[in-house]
Amino acid sequence: MTLFAEYGQILIILACVFGVFMAWGVGANDVANAMGTSVGSRALTVKQAIFIAMIFEFAGAYLAGGEVTETIRKGIIDPAIMAEEPELLVFGMMSALLAAGTWLLLASVMGWPVSTTHSIVGAIVGFAAVGISADAVNWGKVGSIVASWVVSPLLAGALSYMLFRSVQKLILTQENPFLRAKKIIPFYMFAVGFLIAMVTMLKGLKHVFKDIGIHLSFGQCTLIAALIGLAVMALGTVLLSRVKPDEAAERLNRFANVERVFAILMVFTACAMAFAHGSNDVANAVGPLAAVVNVVTSGTVEAKSTMPHWILLLGGVGIVLGLATYGFKVMGTVGTKITELTPSRGFAAELGAAATVVLASGTGLPISTTHTLVGAVLGVGLARGIAALNLRIIGTIFMSWLVTLPAGAGLAILFFYFFKGLFG
C-alpha cells in the first residue's frame, strides 16, 4: 500500500495524538462521574478524589485494559467491507477519535456528564454509514446501545432509591441512629464487598484473567465475591467497634456520626469504581488507536488485533491528564447540582450504580457508566421527594445525552472527508 509506505508514520503519530485527546476527554468527563458522588457528599475533597482516581483509573486502564481488544468497536461495523480499501478504516478511526474527543471537550467545558461510549459509537456509525456504506453498520447493535439510554438510568435509579429508603428506615429514623448504624452497616459492607468484587472481576480483571489462562464463569465469580464480601463484613465489624461517637458534632447534627461511618465506606466504593471504570472505558480511546496502528503496520484489515502495552500506557496517561486538568467541572454537576448529597446518600447512589454494572455484565446488556451514575443520583434524590431534585439541570443533562450520538456522527463525517481529501 503506497499510501501507508508514504504517510504511515504521520498517520500513526496523528492517531496517537487523537487517542490521547479522546482519553483526556474520558478523564475529564467520565471519571469525574465516578468520583462526583464522593466529592458532592464531602466524603472526599476534590484533591483527594483526583489523587485516588489517578491511581486506580491508571491501574485499571494499564493492568486490565485488555491484551486483545475488539478494535472494530463492539462489533458496530463490518470490517470485511473495507478489506479492499484499508485506508478508509484508518481515516475513519482517526476521525472517530477526533470527533468523540472534540464533543467530550465541549461537554466537559459546559459541565455536562455525557457518555464516552456513546460519543465514540456515534462517531464510528457516522463515518461508516455516510463515508462507506449504510450496510457497513450493524444497526441491531446500535439499537441495543440506544435502548441502554433508558434501561441503565432507570435500573440504577430504582436500586439506589430502594437502598436509600432502607438506610432511612433501618438507621436514620431510629431512636439512636449511631447504635443502629453499628448493627446494620456490616450488612451494607457485605453488599459493598460483594458488588465491588463482582464489578472488578467482571469489568476490571476480565482481560488479566484471560491473559494468564484463567476462565471464571459468572457463578464462580459470584462465589469468590461472596467470600470477599464476608471478609469485608468481618473487617468492617471490627473497625466499627472502635468508632466512638462525637458528642459535640451530634448536638449540631443528629446524624453526624452516622455520616462519618458512611464517608469511610464511600472511599472503598470510589476506589473500586475508578479501577473498574479505567479498565472498561479506556477501550473507547485505545480501541480505535490500536485499529489504526494495526492496519498501517500490516496493510490489512483484521477484526481483532493485539493491544501493544504502549497504547494502554498512552490511554492511561490521557485519562489521568483529563481528570487532573478538567475533571472538577463535571464532578461539580454530578456531585452538587442534581441533588444535595450526604455520605449516606452518596453511598446509596454508588452502590446502586455498582449493582447495575454487575447486572448488566451478567446479562450482556451494553450500558453507560455515566447514565448509570446520573440515574443513581436521581434515584437517591427522589427518595427525598421531587422537590429535592434540580429539574433544570436534569433537563440539560438529558438534552446533552440525546445530542451525543448525532454530534459524534456529524463531526466524524466532516473529519473523515477532510482526512480522505488530505491523504487520498
CSV table of C-alpha atoms in Angstrom, one decimal:
chain,number,residue,atom,x,y,z
A,1,MET,CA,0.0,0.0,0.0
A,2,THR,CA,1.8,3.1,-1.3
A,3,LEU,CA,-0.3,5.4,1.0
A,4,PHE,CA,0.9,3.6,4.1
A,5,ALA,CA,4.5,3.5,2.8
A,6,GLU,CA,4.5,7.2,2.2
A,7,TYR,CA,2.4,8.5,5.1
A,8,GLY,CA,2.3,5.6,7.6
A,9,GLN,CA,4.5,7.3,10.2
A,10,ILE,CA,2.4,10.5,10.1
A,11,LEU,CA,-0.9,8.6,10.3
A,12,ILE,CA,0.3,6.7,13.4
A,13,ILE,CA,1.5,9.9,15.1
A,14,LEU,CA,-1.8,11.7,14.3
A,15,ALA,CA,-3.8,8.7,15.6
A,16,CYS,CA,-1.7,8.7,18.9
A,17,VAL,CA,-2.4,12.4,19.4
A,18,PHE,CA,-6.1,11.9,18.7
A,19,GLY,CA,-6.2,8.8,21.0
A,20,VAL,CA,-4.6,10.8,23.9
A,21,PHE,CA,-7.1,13.7,23.2
A,22,MET,CA,-10.0,11.2,23.4
A,23,ALA,CA,-8.5,9.6,26.6
A,24,TRP,CA,-8.2,13.2,28.0
A,25,GLY,CA,-12.0,13.5,27.4
A,26,VAL,CA,-12.7,10.2,29.1
A,27,GLY,CA,-10.8,11.5,32.1
A,28,ALA,CA,-12.3,15.0,32.2
A,29,ASN,CA,-15.9,13.8,31.7
A,30,ASP,CA,-16.4,10.1,32.6
A,31,VAL,CA,-14.0,9.7,35.5
A,32,ALA,CA,-15.5,12.8,37.1
A,33,ASN,CA,-18.9,11.0,37.1
A,34,ALA,CA,-17.4,8.1,39.1
A,35,MET,CA,-15.9,10.5,41.6
A,36,GLY,CA,-18.7,13.1,41.7
A,37,THR,CA,-20.8,11.4,44.4
A,38,SER,CA,-17.8,11.1,46.7
A,39,VAL,CA,-16.9,14.8,46.3
A,40,GLY,CA,-20.5,16.0,46.4
A,41,SER,CA,-21.2,14.2,49.7
A,42,ARG,CA,-17.9,15.6,51.1
A,43,ALA,CA,-16.6,12.1,51.8
A,44,LEU,CA,-13.6,13.2,49.8
A,45,THR,CA,-12.2,16.6,48.8
A,46,VAL,CA,-11.7,17.3,45.1
A,47,LYS,CA,-7.9,16.9,45.5
A,48,GLN,CA,-8.3,13.5,47.4
A,49,ALA,CA,-10.8,12.3,44.7
A,50,ILE,CA,-8.4,13.2,41.9
A,51,PHE,CA,-5.5,11.5,43.6
A,52,ILE,CA,-7.4,8.3,44.3
A,53,ALA,CA,-8.9,8.3,40.7
A,54,MET,CA,-5.5,8.9,39.2
A,55,ILE,CA,-4.0,5.8,40.9
A,56,PHE,CA,-7.0,3.4,40.4
A,57,GLU,CA,-8.1,4.6,36.9
A,58,PHE,CA,-4.5,4.3,35.7
A,59,ALA,CA,-4.1,0.9,37.3
A,60,GLY,CA,-7.4,-0.3,35.7
A,61,ALA,CA,-6.5,1.1,32.3
A,62,TYR,CA,-3.0,-0.2,32.2
A,63,LEU,CA,-3.3,-3.6,34.0
A,64,ALA,CA,-6.8,-4.6,32.9
A,65,GLY,CA,-7.4,-2.6,29.7
A,66,GLY,CA,-7.3,-5.8,27.6
A,67,GLU,CA,-4.5,-7.7,26.0
A,68,VAL,CA,-6.6,-8.3,22.9
A,69,THR,CA,-9.2,-5.7,22.0
A,70,GLU,CA,-12.0,-5.8,19.5
A,71,THR,CA,-10.7,-2.9,17.6
A,72,ILE,CA,-13.8,-2.7,15.5
A,73,ARG,CA,-15.6,-1.2,18.4
A,74,LYS,CA,-18.1,-3.7,19.9
A,75,GLY,CA,-19.0,-5.1,16.5
A,76,ILE,CA,-20.5,-1.8,15.3
A,77,ILE,CA,-19.1,-2.0,11.8
A,78,ASP,CA,-18.2,-4.9,9.5
A,79,PRO,CA,-14.5,-4.8,8.7
A,80,ALA,CA,-14.9,-7.1,5.7
A,81,ILE,CA,-16.5,-4.2,3.7
A,82,MET,CA,-13.2,-2.3,4.0
A,83,ALA,CA,-10.9,-5.2,3.1
A,84,GLU,CA,-10.2,-3.8,-0.4
A,85,GLU,CA,-9.6,-0.2,0.9
A,86,PRO,CA,-7.9,-0.5,4.4
A,87,GLU,CA,-7.1,3.2,4.3
A,88,LEU,CA,-10.8,4.0,4.8
A,89,LEU,CA,-10.7,2.3,8.2
A,90,VAL,CA,-7.6,4.3,9.2
A,91,PHE,CA,-9.3,7.6,8.2
A,92,GLY,CA,-12.5,6.6,9.8
A,93,MET,CA,-11.0,5.6,13.2
A,94,MET,CA,-8.9,8.8,13.3
A,95,SER,CA,-12.0,10.8,12.5
A,96,ALA,CA,-13.9,8.9,15.2
A,97,LEU,CA,-11.2,9.6,17.9
A,98,LEU,CA,-11.0,13.3,16.9
A,99,ALA,CA,-14.8,13.7,16.7
A,100,ALA,CA,-15.5,12.0,20.1
A,101,GLY,CA,-12.6,13.9,21.7
A,102,THR,CA,-14.0,17.3,20.4
A,103,TRP,CA,-17.5,16.5,21.7
A,104,LEU,CA,-16.2,15.5,25.1
A,105,LEU,CA,-14.1,18.7,25.3
A,106,LEU,CA,-17.2,20.8,24.6
A,107,ALA,CA,-19.4,18.7,27.1
A,108,SER,CA,-16.7,19.0,29.8
A,109,VAL,CA,-16.4,22.8,29.3
A,110,MET,CA,-20.2,23.0,29.7
A,111,GLY,CA,-20.2,20.7,32.7
A,112,TRP,CA,-22.4,18.1,31.0
A,113,PRO,CA,-21.9,14.4,32.1
A,114,VAL,CA,-22.2,12.6,28.7
A,115,SER,CA,-21.3,9.0,27.7
A,116,THR,CA,-17.8,8.5,26.3
A,117,THR,CA,-19.0,5.1,24.9
A,118,HIS,CA,-21.9,6.8,23.0
A,119,SER,CA,-19.6,9.5,21.8
A,120,ILE,CA,-17.3,7.0,20.1
A,121,VAL,CA,-20.1,4.8,18.9
A,122,GLY,CA,-21.9,7.8,17.3
A,123,ALA,CA,-18.6,8.8,15.6
A,124,ILE,CA,-17.9,5.3,14.2
A,125,VAL,CA,-21.6,5.0,13.0
A,126,GLY,CA,-21.3,8.4,11.3
A,127,PHE,CA,-18.2,7.8,9.3
A,128,ALA,CA,-19.2,4.2,8.4
A,129,ALA,CA,-22.8,4.9,7.3
A,130,VAL,CA,-22.1,8.1,5.3
A,131,GLY,CA,-18.4,7.7,4.3
A,132,ILE,CA,-18.5,4.0,3.4
A,133,SER,CA,-22.0,2.3,3.2
A,134,ALA,CA,-25.1,2.0,5.4
A,135,ASP,CA,-24.6,-1.8,5.1
A,136,ALA,CA,-21.2,-1.4,7.0
A,137,VAL,CA,-23.1,-0.7,10.2
A,138,ASN,CA,-24.5,-3.3,12.5
A,139,TRP,CA,-27.8,-1.5,13.2
A,140,GLY,CA,-29.0,-4.1,15.6
A,141,LYS,CA,-26.0,-3.4,17.9
A,142,VAL,CA,-26.7,0.4,17.6
A,143,GLY,CA,-30.3,-0.2,18.6
A,144,SER,CA,-29.3,-2.1,21.8
A,145,ILE,CA,-27.0,0.8,22.7
A,146,VAL,CA,-29.8,3.3,22.3
A,147,ALA,CA,-32.0,1.1,24.4
A,148,SER,CA,-29.4,1.3,27.2
A,149,TRP,CA,-30.0,5.0,27.4
A,150,VAL,CA,-33.4,4.2,29.0
A,151,VAL,CA,-32.6,0.9,30.8
A,152,SER,CA,-29.4,1.9,32.7
A,153,PRO,CA,-30.5,5.1,34.4
A,154,LEU,CA,-33.9,3.6,35.3
A,155,LEU,CA,-32.4,0.4,36.8
A,156,ALA,CA,-29.7,2.3,38.7
A,157,GLY,CA,-32.3,4.9,39.9
A,158,ALA,CA,-34.6,2.2,41.2
A,159,LEU,CA,-31.9,0.3,43.0
A,160,SER,CA,-30.4,3.5,44.6
A,161,TYR,CA,-33.9,4.6,45.6
A,162,MET,CA,-34.6,1.3,47.4
A,163,LEU,CA,-31.1,1.4,49.0
A,164,PHE,CA,-31.5,4.9,50.4
A,165,ARG,CA,-35.1,4.1,51.6
A,166,SER,CA,-33.6,1.1,53.5
A,167,VAL,CA,-31.0,3.4,55.1
A,168,GLN,CA,-33.7,5.9,56.1
A,169,LYS,CA,-36.0,3.1,57.6
A,170,LEU,CA,-33.3,1.0,59.3
A,171,ILE,CA,-31.0,3.7,60.6
A,172,LEU,CA,-31.9,7.4,60.1
A,173,THR,CA,-35.4,7.3,61.5
A,174,GLN,CA,-34.5,5.1,64.6
A,175,GLU,CA,-34.2,6.5,68.1
A,176,ASN,CA,-30.4,6.1,68.3
A,177,PRO,CA,-29.2,6.2,64.7
A,178,PHE,CA,-25.5,5.7,65.6
A,179,LEU,CA,-26.1,2.5,67.6
A,180,ARG,CA,-28.4,1.2,64.8
A,181,ALA,CA,-25.7,2.1,62.2
A,182,LYS,CA,-23.1,0.0,64.0
A,183,LYS,CA,-25.5,-3.0,63.8
A,184,ILE,CA,-26.8,-2.6,60.3
A,185,ILE,CA,-23.8,-1.2,58.4
A,186,PRO,CA,-21.8,-4.5,58.4
A,187,PHE,CA,-24.6,-5.9,56.1
A,188,TYR,CA,-24.1,-2.9,53.8
A,189,MET,CA,-20.4,-3.6,54.0
A,190,PHE,CA,-21.0,-7.2,52.8
A,191,ALA,CA,-23.0,-5.7,49.8
A,192,VAL,CA,-20.2,-3.3,49.1
A,193,GLY,CA,-17.5,-6.0,49.2
A,194,PHE,CA,-19.6,-8.4,47.1
A,195,LEU,CA,-20.6,-5.9,44.4
A,196,ILE,CA,-17.2,-4.2,44.2
A,197,ALA,CA,-15.5,-7.7,43.8
A,198,MET,CA,-18.1,-8.6,41.1
A,199,VAL,CA,-17.5,-5.3,39.2
A,200,THR,CA,-13.7,-5.7,39.5
A,201,MET,CA,-13.7,-9.3,38.3
A,202,LEU,CA,-16.3,-8.9,35.5
A,203,LYS,CA,-15.1,-5.5,34.3
A,204,GLY,CA,-11.7,-4.8,35.6
A,205,LEU,CA,-9.8,-8.1,35.8
A,206,LYS,CA,-11.6,-9.9,32.9
A,207,HIS,CA,-8.7,-9.4,30.5
A,208,VAL,CA,-6.0,-10.0,33.0
A,209,PHE,CA,-7.6,-13.4,33.8
A,210,LYS,CA,-7.8,-14.2,30.0
A,211,ASP,CA,-4.1,-13.4,29.6
A,212,ILE,CA,-3.0,-15.8,32.2
A,213,GLY,CA,-5.4,-18.5,31.1
A,214,ILE,CA,-8.0,-18.3,33.9
A,215,HIS,CA,-11.6,-18.6,32.8
A,216,LEU,CA,-14.1,-17.9,35.6
A,217,SER,CA,-17.9,-18.3,35.0
A,218,PHE,CA,-20.4,-15.8,36.3
A,219,GLY,CA,-21.3,-18.4,39.1
A,220,GLN,CA,-17.6,-18.8,40.1
A,221,CYS,CA,-17.2,-15.0,40.2
A,222,THR,CA,-20.3,-14.8,42.4
A,223,LEU,CA,-18.9,-17.3,44.9
A,224,ILE,CA,-15.5,-15.6,45.1
A,225,ALA,CA,-17.2,-12.2,45.5
A,226,ALA,CA,-19.4,-13.6,48.4
A,227,LEU,CA,-16.3,-14.7,50.3
A,228,ILE,CA,-14.7,-11.3,49.8
A,229,GLY,CA,-18.0,-9.7,51.0
A,230,LEU,CA,-17.9,-11.8,54.2
A,231,ALA,CA,-14.2,-10.8,54.7
A,232,VAL,CA,-15.1,-7.1,54.3
A,233,MET,CA,-18.1,-7.5,56.6
A,234,ALA,CA,-15.8,-9.1,59.3
A,235,LEU,CA,-13.2,-6.3,59.0
A,236,GLY,CA,-15.9,-3.6,59.0
A,237,THR,CA,-17.4,-5.0,62.2
A,238,VAL,CA,-14.0,-4.8,63.9
A,239,LEU,CA,-13.4,-1.3,62.7
A,240,LEU,CA,-16.9,-0.1,63.6
A,241,SER,CA,-16.5,-1.3,67.2
A,242,ARG,CA,-13.6,1.2,67.6
A,243,VAL,CA,-15.6,4.2,66.3
A,244,LYS,CA,-16.6,6.4,69.2
A,245,PRO,CA,-19.4,8.9,68.9
A,246,ASP,CA,-18.5,12.6,68.7
A,247,GLU,CA,-21.0,14.2,71.2
A,248,ALA,CA,-20.3,17.8,70.1
A,249,ALA,CA,-20.9,17.1,66.4
A,250,GLU,CA,-24.1,15.1,67.2
A,251,ARG,CA,-25.5,18.1,69.1
A,252,LEU,CA,-25.3,20.2,65.9
A,253,ASN,CA,-26.4,17.4,63.6
A,254,ARG,CA,-28.2,14.2,64.9
A,255,PHE,CA,-26.7,12.1,62.0
A,256,ALA,CA,-23.2,13.5,62.1
A,257,ASN,CA,-21.7,10.2,63.5
A,258,VAL,CA,-23.7,8.0,61.1
A,259,GLU,CA,-22.5,10.1,58.2
A,260,ARG,CA,-18.9,9.7,59.4
A,261,VAL,CA,-19.2,5.9,59.1
A,262,PHE,CA,-20.8,6.1,55.6
A,263,ALA,CA,-18.0,8.5,54.5
A,264,ILE,CA,-15.4,5.8,55.3
A,265,LEU,CA,-17.5,3.3,53.2
A,266,MET,CA,-17.6,5.6,50.3
A,267,VAL,CA,-13.8,5.7,50.0
A,268,PHE,CA,-13.8,2.0,49.2
A,269,THR,CA,-16.6,2.2,46.6
A,270,ALA,CA,-14.9,5.2,44.9
A,271,CYS,CA,-11.5,3.3,44.6
A,272,ALA,CA,-13.2,0.2,43.1
A,273,MET,CA,-15.5,2.1,40.8
A,274,ALA,CA,-12.4,4.0,39.5
A,275,PHE,CA,-10.5,0.7,38.8
A,276,ALA,CA,-13.4,-0.9,37.0
A,277,HIS,CA,-14.1,2.3,35.0
A,278,GLY,CA,-10.5,2.7,33.9
A,279,SER,CA,-10.3,-0.9,32.7
A,280,ASN,CA,-13.6,-0.7,30.8
A,281,ASP,CA,-13.7,2.8,29.3
A,282,VAL,CA,-10.0,3.1,28.3
A,283,ALA,CA,-11.1,0.9,25.3
A,284,ASN,CA,-13.1,3.9,23.9
A,285,ALA,CA,-9.8,5.7,23.3
A,286,VAL,CA,-7.3,2.8,22.7
A,287,GLY,CA,-9.5,0.5,20.6
A,288,PRO,CA,-9.7,2.8,17.5
A,289,LEU,CA,-6.0,3.7,18.0
A,290,ALA,CA,-5.0,0.0,18.0
A,291,ALA,CA,-7.0,-0.5,14.8
A,292,VAL,CA,-5.1,2.4,13.1
A,293,VAL,CA,-1.7,1.1,14.2
A,294,ASN,CA,-2.5,-2.5,13.2
A,295,VAL,CA,-3.8,-1.6,9.7
A,296,VAL,CA,-1.0,0.8,8.9
A,297,THR,CA,1.7,-1.7,10.1
A,298,SER,CA,0.1,-4.8,8.5
A,299,GLY,CA,-1.6,-3.1,5.5
A,300,THR,CA,-4.7,-5.3,6.0
A,301,VAL,CA,-8.0,-5.1,7.9
A,302,GLU,CA,-8.4,-7.6,10.7
A,303,ALA,CA,-11.4,-7.9,13.2
A,304,LYS,CA,-9.0,-8.3,16.1
A,305,SER,CA,-5.6,-7.0,16.8
A,306,THR,CA,-3.1,-7.4,19.6
A,307,MET,CA,-3.0,-4.4,22.0
A,308,PRO,CA,0.6,-3.2,22.5
A,309,HIS,CA,1.3,-2.1,26.1
A,310,TRP,CA,2.5,1.3,25.0
A,311,ILE,CA,-1.0,2.1,23.6
A,312,LEU,CA,-2.6,1.1,27.0
A,313,LEU,CA,0.0,3.4,28.7
A,314,LEU,CA,-1.0,6.3,26.4
A,315,GLY,CA,-4.6,5.7,27.2
A,316,GLY,CA,-3.9,5.6,31.0
A,317,VAL,CA,-1.8,8.8,30.8
A,318,GLY,CA,-4.5,10.6,28.8
A,319,ILE,CA,-7.3,9.7,31.3
A,320,VAL,CA,-5.2,10.9,34.3
A,321,LEU,CA,-4.4,14.2,32.5
A,322,GLY,CA,-8.0,14.8,31.7
A,323,LEU,CA,-9.1,14.2,35.3
A,324,ALA,CA,-6.3,16.3,36.8
A,325,THR,CA,-6.8,19.3,34.5
A,326,TYR,CA,-10.5,19.5,34.0
A,327,GLY,CA,-12.3,16.8,36.0
A,328,PHE,CA,-13.6,19.3,38.6
A,329,LYS,CA,-16.3,20.7,36.2
A,330,VAL,CA,-18.4,17.6,35.7
A,331,MET,CA,-17.7,16.4,39.2
A,332,GLY,CA,-19.5,19.6,40.4
A,333,THR,CA,-22.5,18.8,38.2
A,334,VAL,CA,-22.9,15.2,39.4
A,335,GLY,CA,-22.0,15.8,43.0
A,336,THR,CA,-23.7,19.0,43.9
A,337,LYS,CA,-26.1,20.3,41.1
A,338,ILE,CA,-28.6,17.4,40.7
A,339,THR,CA,-29.5,17.0,44.3
A,340,GLU,CA,-27.8,17.6,47.7
A,341,LEU,CA,-25.7,14.6,48.7
A,342,THR,CA,-24.5,13.4,52.1
A,343,PRO,CA,-22.2,10.3,52.6
A,344,SER,CA,-25.3,8.1,53.2
A,345,ARG,CA,-27.0,9.3,50.0
A,346,GLY,CA,-23.8,9.1,48.0
A,347,PHE,CA,-23.2,5.6,49.3
A,348,ALA,CA,-26.6,4.5,48.1
A,349,ALA,CA,-26.0,6.1,44.7
A,350,GLU,CA,-22.6,4.5,44.2
A,351,LEU,CA,-23.8,1.1,45.4
A,352,GLY,CA,-26.9,1.2,43.2
A,353,ALA,CA,-24.6,2.1,40.2
A,354,ALA,CA,-22.2,-0.8,41.0
A,355,ALA,CA,-25.1,-3.2,41.3
A,356,THR,CA,-26.4,-2.1,37.8
A,357,VAL,CA,-23.0,-2.6,36.3
A,358,VAL,CA,-22.9,-6.2,37.8
A,359,LEU,CA,-26.4,-7.0,36.5
A,360,ALA,CA,-25.5,-5.6,33.0
A,361,SER,CA,-22.2,-7.6,32.9
A,362,GLY,CA,-24.1,-10.8,33.9
A,363,THR,CA,-26.8,-10.3,31.2
A,364,GLY,CA,-24.6,-8.8,28.5
A,365,LEU,CA,-26.6,-5.5,28.4
A,366,PRO,CA,-24.5,-2.6,27.0
A,367,ILE,CA,-24.7,0.2,29.5
A,368,SER,CA,-23.1,3.6,30.0
A,369,THR,CA,-21.4,4.3,33.4
A,370,THR,CA,-22.4,8.0,33.0
A,371,HIS,CA,-26.1,7.2,32.5
A,372,THR,CA,-26.0,4.7,35.4
A,373,LEU,CA,-24.4,7.1,37.9
A,374,VAL,CA,-26.6,10.0,37.0
A,375,GLY,CA,-29.7,7.7,37.2
A,376,ALA,CA,-28.5,6.5,40.7
A,377,VAL,CA,-28.1,10.1,41.9
A,378,LEU,CA,-31.6,10.9,40.6
A,379,GLY,CA,-33.0,7.8,42.5
A,380,VAL,CA,-31.5,9.0,45.8
A,381,GLY,CA,-32.9,12.5,45.2
A,382,LEU,CA,-36.4,11.1,44.5
A,383,ALA,CA,-36.3,9.1,47.8
A,384,ARG,CA,-36.5,12.6,49.5
A,385,GLY,CA,-39.2,13.8,47.2
A,386,ILE,CA,-39.3,15.5,43.8
A,387,ALA,CA,-38.5,18.9,45.4
A,388,ALA,CA,-35.0,17.6,46.3
A,389,LEU,CA,-34.1,17.5,42.6
A,390,ASN,CA,-32.8,20.3,40.4
A,391,LEU,CA,-35.1,19.7,37.4
A,392,ARG,CA,-33.5,22.4,35.2
A,393,ILE,CA,-30.1,20.7,35.5
A,394,ILE,CA,-31.6,17.3,34.9
A,395,GLY,CA,-33.3,18.6,31.7
A,396,THR,CA,-30.0,19.9,30.4
A,397,ILE,CA,-28.2,16.6,31.1
A,398,PHE,CA,-30.9,14.6,29.3
A,399,MET,CA,-30.7,17.0,26.3
A,400,SER,CA,-26.9,16.5,26.2
A,401,TRP,CA,-27.4,12.7,26.2
A,402,LEU,CA,-29.8,13.0,23.2
A,403,VAL,CA,-27.3,15.2,21.3
A,404,THR,CA,-24.2,12.9,21.9
A,405,LEU,CA,-24.7,10.3,19.2
A,406,PRO,CA,-25.7,12.8,16.4
A,407,ALA,CA,-22.9,15.2,17.5
A,408,GLY,CA,-20.3,12.5,17.4
A,409,ALA,CA,-21.6,11.3,14.0
A,410,GLY,CA,-21.7,14.7,12.4
A,411,LEU,CA,-18.2,15.7,13.5
A,412,ALA,CA,-16.8,12.3,12.4
A,413,ILE,CA,-18.3,12.7,8.9
A,414,LEU,CA,-16.6,16.1,8.5
A,415,PHE,CA,-13.2,14.9,9.7
A,416,PHE,CA,-13.5,11.7,7.6
A,417,TYR,CA,-13.9,13.7,4.3
A,418,PHE,CA,-11.1,16.1,5.5
A,419,PHE,CA,-8.6,13.2,6.0
A,420,LYS,CA,-9.7,11.4,2.8
A,421,GLY,CA,-9.1,14.6,0.9
A,422,LEU,CA,-5.8,15.4,2.6
A,423,PHE,CA,-4.2,11.9,2.2
A,424,GLY,CA,-6.4,10.4,-0.6
